PDB file of C-alpha atoms in Angstrom:
ATOM      1  CA  UNK B   1       0.000   0.000   0.000  1.00 44.00           C
ATOM      2  CA  UNK B   2       2.906   2.335   0.716  1.00 50.00           C
ATOM      3  CA  UNK B   3       4.204   1.900  -2.825  1.00 52.00           C
ATOM      4  CA  UNK B   4       0.734   2.685  -4.154  1.00 50.00           C
ATOM      5  CA  UNK B   5       0.503   5.799  -2.045  1.00 49.00           C
ATOM      6  CA  UNK B   6       3.863   7.000  -3.299  1.00 49.00           C
ATOM      7  CA  UNK B   7       2.899   6.360  -6.913  1.00 48.00           C
ATOM      8  CA  UNK B   8      -0.388   8.124  -6.451  1.00 44.00           C
ATOM      9  CA  UNK B   9       1.426  11.073  -4.901  1.00 43.00           C
ATOM     10  CA  UNK B  10       3.844  11.186  -7.808  1.00 44.00           C
ATOM     11  CA  UNK B  11       1.205  10.929 -10.518  1.00 44.00           C
ATOM     12  CA  UNK B  12      -1.586  12.952  -8.996  1.00 43.00           C
ATOM     13  CA  UNK B  13      -2.889  15.795 -11.061  1.00 42.00           C
ATOM     14  CA  UNK B  14      -3.857  17.623  -7.899  1.00 43.00           C
ATOM     15  CA  UNK B  15      -6.861  19.849  -7.727  1.00 43.00           C
ATOM     16  CA  UNK B  16      -6.356  21.094 -11.270  1.00 43.00           C
ATOM     17  CA  UNK B  17      -7.881  23.960 -13.159  1.00 42.00           C
ATOM     18  CA  UNK B  18     -11.468  22.807 -12.781  1.00 42.00           C
ATOM     19  CA  UNK B  19     -11.089  22.616  -9.018  1.00 47.00           C
ATOM     20  CA  UNK B  20      -9.575  26.097  -9.027  1.00 46.00           C
ATOM     21  CA  UNK B  21     -12.415  27.378 -11.182  1.00 45.00           C
ATOM     22  CA  UNK B  22     -14.999  25.937  -8.785  1.00 46.00           C
ATOM     23  CA  UNK B  23     -13.080  27.350  -5.823  1.00 48.00           C
ATOM     24  CA  UNK B  24     -13.085  30.770  -7.444  1.00 46.00           C
ATOM     25  CA  UNK B  25     -16.834  30.562  -8.038  1.00 44.00           C
ATOM     26  CA  UNK B  26     -16.427  30.495 -11.816  1.00 46.00           C
ATOM     27  CA  UNK B  27     -18.049  27.104 -12.210  1.00 46.00           C
ATOM     28  CA  UNK B  28     -20.848  25.656 -10.153  1.00 47.00           C
ATOM     29  CA  UNK B  29     -20.265  22.092  -8.988  1.00 47.00           C
ATOM     30  CA  UNK B  30     -22.454  19.776 -11.004  1.00 47.00           C
ATOM     31  CA  UNK B  31     -23.272  17.817  -7.863  1.00 45.00           C
ATOM     32  CA  UNK B  32     -26.076  18.867  -5.584  1.00 45.00           C
ATOM     33  CA  UNK B  33     -27.180  17.660  -2.187  1.00 46.00           C
ATOM     34  CA  UNK B  34     -30.616  17.032  -3.695  1.00 50.00           C
ATOM     35  CA  UNK B  35     -29.136  14.038  -5.532  1.00 85.00           C
ATOM     36  CA  UNK B  36     -28.642  12.260  -2.219  1.00 94.00           C
ATOM     37  CA  UNK B  37     -31.328   9.742  -1.190  1.00 96.00           C
ATOM     38  CA  UNK B  38     -31.735  10.628   2.496  1.00 96.00           C
ATOM     39  CA  UNK B  39     -34.498   8.079   3.104  1.00 96.00           C
ATOM     40  CA  UNK B  40     -32.283   5.259   1.854  1.00 97.00           C
ATOM     41  CA  UNK B  41     -29.236   6.335   3.864  1.00 97.00           C
ATOM     42  CA  UNK B  42     -31.288   6.960   7.038  1.00 97.00           C
ATOM     43  CA  UNK B  43     -32.996   3.541   6.765  1.00 97.00           C
ATOM     44  CA  UNK B  44     -32.280   1.311   9.779  1.00 97.00           C
ATOM     45  CA  UNK B  45     -32.820  -2.002   7.955  1.00 97.00           C
ATOM     46  CA  UNK B  46     -31.786  -3.513   4.618  1.00 97.00           C
ATOM     47  CA  UNK B  47     -35.386  -3.927   3.346  1.00 97.00           C
ATOM     48  CA  UNK B  48     -36.137  -0.234   4.071  1.00 97.00           C
ATOM     49  CA  UNK B  49     -32.916   0.905   2.368  1.00 97.00           C
ATOM     50  CA  UNK B  50     -33.381  -1.143  -0.808  1.00 97.00           C
ATOM     51  CA  UNK B  51     -37.052  -0.141  -0.965  1.00 97.00           C
ATOM     52  CA  UNK B  52     -36.084   3.540  -0.821  1.00 96.00           C
ATOM     53  CA  UNK B  53     -33.755   2.917  -3.772  1.00 96.00           C
ATOM     54  CA  UNK B  54     -36.375   0.935  -5.694  1.00 94.00           C
ATOM     55  CA  UNK B  55     -34.278  -2.231  -5.647  1.00 95.00           C
ATOM     56  CA  UNK B  56     -36.522  -4.868  -4.048  1.00 93.00           C
ATOM     57  CA  UNK B  57     -36.790  -8.566  -4.978  1.00 93.00           C
ATOM     58  CA  UNK B  58     -33.222  -8.988  -6.244  1.00 96.00           C
ATOM     59  CA  UNK B  59     -32.350 -12.563  -7.248  1.00 97.00           C
ATOM     60  CA  UNK B  60     -29.409 -14.319  -5.543  1.00 98.00           C
ATOM     61  CA  UNK B  61     -26.494 -14.592  -7.988  1.00 98.00           C
ATOM     62  CA  UNK B  62     -23.175 -16.424  -7.899  1.00 98.00           C
ATOM     63  CA  UNK B  63     -21.930 -14.075 -10.632  1.00 98.00           C
ATOM     64  CA  UNK B  64     -21.364 -11.352  -8.037  1.00 98.00           C
ATOM     65  CA  UNK B  65     -18.028 -11.776  -6.286  1.00 98.00           C
ATOM     66  CA  UNK B  66     -17.529  -9.973  -2.972  1.00 98.00           C
ATOM     67  CA  UNK B  67     -13.923  -9.734  -1.873  1.00 98.00           C
ATOM     68  CA  UNK B  68     -13.667  -8.768   1.788  1.00 98.00           C
ATOM     69  CA  UNK B  69     -11.730 -10.148   4.749  1.00 97.00           C
ATOM     70  CA  UNK B  70     -13.256 -13.137   6.586  1.00 97.00           C
ATOM     71  CA  UNK B  71     -12.193 -11.443   9.806  1.00 96.00           C
ATOM     72  CA  UNK B  72     -11.789  -7.677  10.060  1.00 95.00           C
ATOM     73  CA  UNK B  73      -9.717  -6.880  13.126  1.00 90.00           C
ATOM     74  CA  UNK B  74     -10.833  -3.263  12.990  1.00 92.00           C
ATOM     75  CA  UNK B  75     -14.262  -2.304  11.693  1.00 94.00           C
ATOM     76  CA  UNK B  76     -13.113   1.260  11.059  1.00 95.00           C
ATOM     77  CA  UNK B  77     -11.506   0.246   7.767  1.00 96.00           C
ATOM     78  CA  UNK B  78     -12.792  -2.850   5.972  1.00 97.00           C
ATOM     79  CA  UNK B  79     -11.641  -3.140   2.335  1.00 98.00           C
ATOM     80  CA  UNK B  80     -14.413  -4.405   0.048  1.00 98.00           C
ATOM     81  CA  UNK B  81     -14.275  -5.168  -3.672  1.00 98.00           C
ATOM     82  CA  UNK B  82     -17.410  -5.993  -5.635  1.00 98.00           C
ATOM     83  CA  UNK B  83     -17.077  -7.639  -9.046  1.00 98.00           C
ATOM     84  CA  UNK B  84     -20.202  -8.350 -11.065  1.00 98.00           C
ATOM     85  CA  UNK B  85     -19.669 -10.757 -13.934  1.00 98.00           C
ATOM     86  CA  UNK B  86     -23.265 -10.233 -15.070  1.00 98.00           C
ATOM     87  CA  UNK B  87     -23.244  -8.707 -18.575  1.00 97.00           C
ATOM     88  CA  UNK B  88     -24.747  -5.242 -18.721  1.00 97.00           C
ATOM     89  CA  UNK B  89     -24.025  -4.370 -15.089  1.00 98.00           C
ATOM     90  CA  UNK B  90     -25.014  -0.731 -14.723  1.00 98.00           C
ATOM     91  CA  UNK B  91     -25.427  -0.267 -10.966  1.00 98.00           C
ATOM     92  CA  UNK B  92     -23.883  -1.567  -7.723  1.00 98.00           C
ATOM     93  CA  UNK B  93     -25.199  -0.960  -4.203  1.00 98.00           C
ATOM     94  CA  UNK B  94     -23.212  -1.908  -1.083  1.00 98.00           C
ATOM     95  CA  UNK B  95     -24.756  -2.560   2.342  1.00 98.00           C
ATOM     96  CA  UNK B  96     -23.341  -3.631   5.708  1.00 98.00           C
ATOM     97  CA  UNK B  97     -26.405  -5.402   7.052  1.00 98.00           C
ATOM     98  CA  UNK B  98     -25.757  -4.938  10.779  1.00 97.00           C
ATOM     99  CA  UNK B  99     -24.655  -1.296  10.684  1.00 96.00           C
ATOM    100  CA  UNK B 100     -26.990   1.216  12.412  1.00 95.00           C
ATOM    101  CA  UNK B 101     -27.780   2.480   8.892  1.00 97.00           C
ATOM    102  CA  UNK B 102     -26.917  -0.394   6.515  1.00 98.00           C
ATOM    103  CA  UNK B 103     -26.624   1.461   3.209  1.00 98.00           C
ATOM    104  CA  UNK B 104     -22.956   2.255   2.535  1.00 98.00           C
ATOM    105  CA  UNK B 105     -23.035   3.579  -1.032  1.00 98.00           C
ATOM    106  CA  UNK B 106     -24.392   3.073  -4.513  1.00 97.00           C
ATOM    107  CA  UNK B 107     -22.719   3.505  -7.881  1.00 98.00           C
ATOM    108  CA  UNK B 108     -24.185   4.197 -11.332  1.00 97.00           C
ATOM    109  CA  UNK B 109     -21.800   2.845 -13.963  1.00 98.00           C
ATOM    110  CA  UNK B 110     -21.969   4.164 -17.535  1.00 97.00           C
ATOM    111  CA  UNK B 111     -19.935   4.671 -20.724  1.00 97.00           C
ATOM    112  CA  UNK B 112     -17.678   1.630 -20.357  1.00 97.00           C
ATOM    113  CA  UNK B 113     -17.390   1.527 -16.560  1.00 98.00           C
ATOM    114  CA  UNK B 114     -17.149  -2.161 -15.671  1.00 98.00           C
ATOM    115  CA  UNK B 115     -19.104  -4.018 -12.978  1.00 98.00           C
ATOM    116  CA  UNK B 116     -16.445  -3.372 -10.379  1.00 98.00           C
ATOM    117  CA  UNK B 117     -15.933  -1.086  -7.404  1.00 98.00           C
ATOM    118  CA  UNK B 118     -13.394  -1.116  -4.592  1.00 98.00           C
ATOM    119  CA  UNK B 119     -14.068   0.866  -1.437  1.00 98.00           C
ATOM    120  CA  UNK B 120     -13.184   0.879   2.259  1.00 98.00           C
ATOM    121  CA  UNK B 121     -16.129   0.752   4.636  1.00 98.00           C
ATOM    122  CA  UNK B 122     -16.954   1.015   8.333  1.00 97.00           C
ATOM    123  CA  UNK B 123     -18.607  -1.963  10.026  1.00 96.00           C
ATOM    124  CA  UNK B 124     -20.163  -1.653  13.474  1.00 94.00           C
ATOM    125  CA  UNK B 125     -20.290  -5.386  14.082  1.00 93.00           C
ATOM    126  CA  UNK B 126     -20.099  -8.821  12.507  1.00 96.00           C
ATOM    127  CA  UNK B 127     -22.525  -9.396   9.670  1.00 97.00           C
ATOM    128  CA  UNK B 128     -23.008  -9.763   5.952  1.00 98.00           C
ATOM    129  CA  UNK B 129     -21.656  -7.295   3.427  1.00 98.00           C
ATOM    130  CA  UNK B 130     -24.297  -7.305   0.695  1.00 98.00           C
ATOM    131  CA  UNK B 131     -24.133  -6.152  -2.902  1.00 98.00           C
ATOM    132  CA  UNK B 132     -27.172  -5.433  -5.061  1.00 98.00           C
ATOM    133  CA  UNK B 133     -26.501  -5.221  -8.792  1.00 98.00           C
ATOM    134  CA  UNK B 134     -28.666  -3.985 -11.625  1.00 98.00           C
ATOM    135  CA  UNK B 135     -27.888  -5.414 -15.057  1.00 98.00           C
ATOM    136  CA  UNK B 136     -30.074  -4.785 -18.115  1.00 95.00           C
ATOM    137  CA  UNK B 137     -32.767  -3.538 -15.750  1.00 94.00           C
ATOM    138  CA  UNK B 138     -32.820  -6.728 -13.613  1.00 97.00           C
ATOM    139  CA  UNK B 139     -31.712  -6.958  -9.981  1.00 98.00           C
ATOM    140  CA  UNK B 140     -29.275  -9.474  -8.513  1.00 98.00           C
ATOM    141  CA  UNK B 141     -27.712  -9.812  -5.071  1.00 98.00           C
ATOM    142  CA  UNK B 142     -25.004 -11.622  -3.115  1.00 98.00           C
ATOM    143  CA  UNK B 143     -23.552 -11.377   0.392  1.00 98.00           C
ATOM    144  CA  UNK B 144     -20.395 -12.292   2.268  1.00 98.00           C
ATOM    145  CA  UNK B 145     -20.098 -12.629   6.042  1.00 98.00           C
ATOM    146  CA  UNK B 146     -17.381 -10.498   7.671  1.00 97.00           C
ATOM    147  CA  UNK B 147     -16.495 -11.093  11.309  1.00 96.00           C
ATOM    148  CA  UNK B 148     -15.626  -7.814  13.014  1.00 96.00           C
ATOM    149  CA  UNK B 149     -13.415  -7.958  16.103  1.00 91.00           C
ATOM    150  CA  UNK B 150     -13.572  -4.252  17.027  1.00 80.00           C
ATOM    151  CA  UNK B 151     -16.574  -2.297  15.751  1.00 72.00           C
ATOM    152  CA  UNK B 152     -15.967   0.839  13.741  1.00 70.00           C
ATOM    153  CA  UNK B 153     -19.143   2.862  13.849  1.00 64.00           C
ATOM    154  CA  UNK B 154     -18.064   5.255  16.557  1.00 56.00           C
ATOM    155  CA  UNK B 155     -15.343   6.606  14.265  1.00 45.00           C
TER     156      UNK B 155
ATOM    157  CA  UNK D   1      -7.440  20.951   1.557  1.00 83.00           C
ATOM    158  CA  UNK D   2      -4.960  18.268   0.531  1.00 91.00           C
ATOM    159  CA  UNK D   3      -5.139  17.336  -3.153  1.00 93.00           C
ATOM    160  CA  UNK D   4      -6.861  14.131  -4.177  1.00 96.00           C
ATOM    161  CA  UNK D   5      -4.365  11.374  -4.959  1.00 97.00           C
ATOM    162  CA  UNK D   6      -5.152   9.531  -8.168  1.00 97.00           C
ATOM    163  CA  UNK D   7      -3.597   6.807 -10.275  1.00 97.00           C
ATOM    164  CA  UNK D   8      -4.924   5.438 -13.563  1.00 97.00           C
ATOM    165  CA  UNK D   9      -3.141   2.567 -15.279  1.00 97.00           C
ATOM    166  CA  UNK D  10      -4.018   0.677 -18.431  1.00 96.00           C
ATOM    167  CA  UNK D  11      -4.284  -3.125 -18.770  1.00 94.00           C
ATOM    168  CA  UNK D  12      -5.231  -3.861 -22.370  1.00 94.00           C
ATOM    169  CA  UNK D  13      -8.138  -1.499 -23.016  1.00 95.00           C
ATOM    170  CA  UNK D  14      -9.227  -1.396 -19.376  1.00 97.00           C
ATOM    171  CA  UNK D  15      -8.266   1.556 -17.214  1.00 98.00           C
ATOM    172  CA  UNK D  16      -7.781   0.723 -13.532  1.00 98.00           C
ATOM    173  CA  UNK D  17      -8.435   3.935 -11.627  1.00 98.00           C
ATOM    174  CA  UNK D  18      -7.661   4.345  -7.922  1.00 98.00           C
ATOM    175  CA  UNK D  19      -8.006   7.401  -5.765  1.00 98.00           C
ATOM    176  CA  UNK D  20      -7.534   8.559  -2.198  1.00 98.00           C
ATOM    177  CA  UNK D  21      -9.372  11.546  -0.718  1.00 98.00           C
ATOM    178  CA  UNK D  22      -8.411  13.398   2.422  1.00 98.00           C
ATOM    179  CA  UNK D  23     -11.692  13.676   4.347  1.00 98.00           C
ATOM    180  CA  UNK D  24     -12.699  13.104   8.011  1.00 97.00           C
ATOM    181  CA  UNK D  25     -15.872  11.096   7.161  1.00 97.00           C
ATOM    182  CA  UNK D  26     -17.496  11.849  10.522  1.00 96.00           C
ATOM    183  CA  UNK D  27     -20.639   9.789  11.108  1.00 95.00           C
ATOM    184  CA  UNK D  28     -22.286  12.217  13.532  1.00 93.00           C
ATOM    185  CA  UNK D  29     -22.358   9.389  16.112  1.00 89.00           C
ATOM    186  CA  UNK D  30     -18.843   9.777  17.505  1.00 90.00           C
ATOM    187  CA  UNK D  31     -18.161  11.626  20.749  1.00 91.00           C
ATOM    188  CA  UNK D  32     -15.064  13.764  21.088  1.00 92.00           C
ATOM    189  CA  UNK D  33     -13.099  11.952  23.844  1.00 92.00           C
ATOM    190  CA  UNK D  34     -11.905  15.279  25.336  1.00 93.00           C
ATOM    191  CA  UNK D  35     -15.156  17.258  25.430  1.00 93.00           C
ATOM    192  CA  UNK D  36     -17.732  14.445  25.449  1.00 93.00           C
ATOM    193  CA  UNK D  37     -19.610  16.333  22.753  1.00 95.00           C
ATOM    194  CA  UNK D  38     -20.941  14.638  19.617  1.00 94.00           C
ATOM    195  CA  UNK D  39     -18.745  15.440  16.607  1.00 95.00           C
ATOM    196  CA  UNK D  40     -21.118  16.729  13.887  1.00 95.00           C
ATOM    197  CA  UNK D  41     -21.588  14.584  10.786  1.00 96.00           C
ATOM    198  CA  UNK D  42     -19.186  15.525   7.979  1.00 97.00           C
ATOM    199  CA  UNK D  43     -19.074  13.109   5.088  1.00 97.00           C
ATOM    200  CA  UNK D  44     -18.974  12.930   1.302  1.00 98.00           C
ATOM    201  CA  UNK D  45     -22.450  12.496  -0.181  1.00 97.00           C
ATOM    202  CA  UNK D  46     -21.780  12.369  -3.919  1.00 97.00           C
ATOM    203  CA  UNK D  47     -18.837  11.569  -6.159  1.00 98.00           C
ATOM    204  CA  UNK D  48     -18.629  11.452  -9.944  1.00 97.00           C
ATOM    205  CA  UNK D  49     -15.956  10.460 -12.430  1.00 98.00           C
ATOM    206  CA  UNK D  50     -15.568  11.240 -16.115  1.00 98.00           C
ATOM    207  CA  UNK D  51     -13.172   9.926 -18.750  1.00 97.00           C
ATOM    208  CA  UNK D  52     -12.571  12.457 -21.536  1.00 96.00           C
ATOM    209  CA  UNK D  53     -15.674  14.317 -20.384  1.00 96.00           C
ATOM    210  CA  UNK D  54     -18.012  11.292 -20.461  1.00 97.00           C
ATOM    211  CA  UNK D  55     -19.559  10.318 -17.136  1.00 97.00           C
ATOM    212  CA  UNK D  56     -18.456   6.807 -16.139  1.00 98.00           C
ATOM    213  CA  UNK D  57     -19.355   6.735 -12.449  1.00 98.00           C
ATOM    214  CA  UNK D  58     -21.873   8.573 -10.307  1.00 97.00           C
ATOM    215  CA  UNK D  59     -22.132   7.486  -6.689  1.00 98.00           C
ATOM    216  CA  UNK D  60     -23.981   8.341  -3.497  1.00 98.00           C
ATOM    217  CA  UNK D  61     -22.017   7.751  -0.312  1.00 98.00           C
ATOM    218  CA  UNK D  62     -23.271   7.527   3.271  1.00 98.00           C
ATOM    219  CA  UNK D  63     -21.548   7.690   6.662  1.00 97.00           C
ATOM    220  CA  UNK D  64     -20.277   4.104   6.293  1.00 97.00           C
ATOM    221  CA  UNK D  65     -17.351   5.099   4.081  1.00 98.00           C
ATOM    222  CA  UNK D  66     -14.050   4.983   5.993  1.00 98.00           C
ATOM    223  CA  UNK D  67     -12.075   8.117   6.871  1.00 97.00           C
ATOM    224  CA  UNK D  68      -9.783   9.292   4.057  1.00 98.00           C
ATOM    225  CA  UNK D  69     -11.783   7.361   1.460  1.00 98.00           C
ATOM    226  CA  UNK D  70     -10.285   5.026  -1.116  1.00 98.00           C
ATOM    227  CA  UNK D  71     -12.174   4.150  -4.289  1.00 98.00           C
ATOM    228  CA  UNK D  72     -11.232   1.982  -7.243  1.00 98.00           C
ATOM    229  CA  UNK D  73     -13.124   1.410 -10.496  1.00 98.00           C
ATOM    230  CA  UNK D  74     -12.433   0.135 -14.008  1.00 98.00           C
ATOM    231  CA  UNK D  75     -13.338   1.549 -17.403  1.00 98.00           C
ATOM    232  CA  UNK D  76     -13.294  -0.490 -20.611  1.00 98.00           C
ATOM    233  CA  UNK D  77     -12.434   1.133 -23.933  1.00 96.00           C
ATOM    234  CA  UNK D  78      -9.943   3.564 -22.422  1.00 95.00           C
ATOM    235  CA  UNK D  79      -6.595   4.489 -23.897  1.00 94.00           C
ATOM    236  CA  UNK D  80      -3.354   6.025 -22.689  1.00 96.00           C
ATOM    237  CA  UNK D  81      -3.630   9.788 -22.428  1.00 97.00           C
ATOM    238  CA  UNK D  82      -7.374   9.839 -21.666  1.00 97.00           C
ATOM    239  CA  UNK D  83      -8.203  12.378 -18.967  1.00 97.00           C
ATOM    240  CA  UNK D  84      -9.919  11.231 -15.765  1.00 98.00           C
ATOM    241  CA  UNK D  85     -11.704  13.849 -13.645  1.00 98.00           C
ATOM    242  CA  UNK D  86     -13.214  13.058 -10.234  1.00 98.00           C
ATOM    243  CA  UNK D  87     -15.370  15.480  -8.211  1.00 97.00           C
ATOM    244  CA  UNK D  88     -16.923  15.016  -4.783  1.00 97.00           C
ATOM    245  CA  UNK D  89     -19.226  17.110  -2.624  1.00 97.00           C
ATOM    246  CA  UNK D  90     -19.952  16.612   1.084  1.00 96.00           C
ATOM    247  CA  UNK D  91     -22.879  17.292   3.408  1.00 96.00           C
ATOM    248  CA  UNK D  92     -21.466  20.733   4.229  1.00 96.00           C
ATOM    249  CA  UNK D  93     -21.311  21.689   0.551  1.00 94.00           C
ATOM    250  CA  UNK D  94     -17.523  21.480   0.397  1.00 96.00           C
ATOM    251  CA  UNK D  95     -16.262  20.115  -2.903  1.00 97.00           C
ATOM    252  CA  UNK D  96     -13.034  19.065  -4.582  1.00 97.00           C
ATOM    253  CA  UNK D  97     -12.010  18.023  -8.062  1.00 97.00           C
ATOM    254  CA  UNK D  98      -8.955  15.993  -9.018  1.00 97.00           C
ATOM    255  CA  UNK D  99      -7.707  14.923 -12.396  1.00 97.00           C
ATOM    256  CA  UNK D 100      -5.130  12.620 -13.860  1.00 97.00           C
ATOM    257  CA  UNK D 101      -4.192  11.096 -17.189  1.00 97.00           C
ATOM    258  CA  UNK D 102      -4.417   7.387 -17.918  1.00 97.00           C
ATOM    259  CA  UNK D 103      -0.883   6.014 -18.106  1.00 92.00           C
ATOM    260  CA  UNK D 104       0.177   3.100 -20.295  1.00 66.00           C
TER     261      UNK D 104
END
């Protein structure tokens, strides 16, 4: 990881002109808080969260590979990689089922983005990490159990 | 604000893009150990990525993303020299954009 960090440091483009333009008020950020699904992120259970995102009744699929540690010593940083081998994957949602609010993130993938995301998540306690995938308009899901030794939701 | 750290490498026609963001990612549940006061929520809510101006990724993030977030994604049909631009915004309206060029 240290080598990666060094390489990233060396190759980073930094904030760049667009960032400077936004900072100077010349360009408005294209992102708005309104794009954030509060109901889904505030949901206390997986069914509530997926319902708020309109992603109910996903079919279990072995074509979704969840790479995460079997045992996470520290729930503050749990590396998770989701790979969907389902053709036409256009969307990936990640949930930590036993977190106080299970929805971690969701990703719309377009213009050649593959069915893959890597992210580091917080886990409050042991439980399944679940992925919900949309491919060609159909929903699929898979889960992997991660045992958490020290919970990470206070941090 | 520290610049975003980005790396984009090419394997065949697939760009492997990794980035690190400097951000506290406060859940709003944590108590400051010194004062006993709840530390207000401060977390990234939205992040987007483009390759040569075309949107490839648009994500919503909640409080479950770890501090100083890492994200990796892959884009098929990319070539060396393509420009990758990533922008995030957080729940306080702070925003940052980083860019890099896909290496061979």
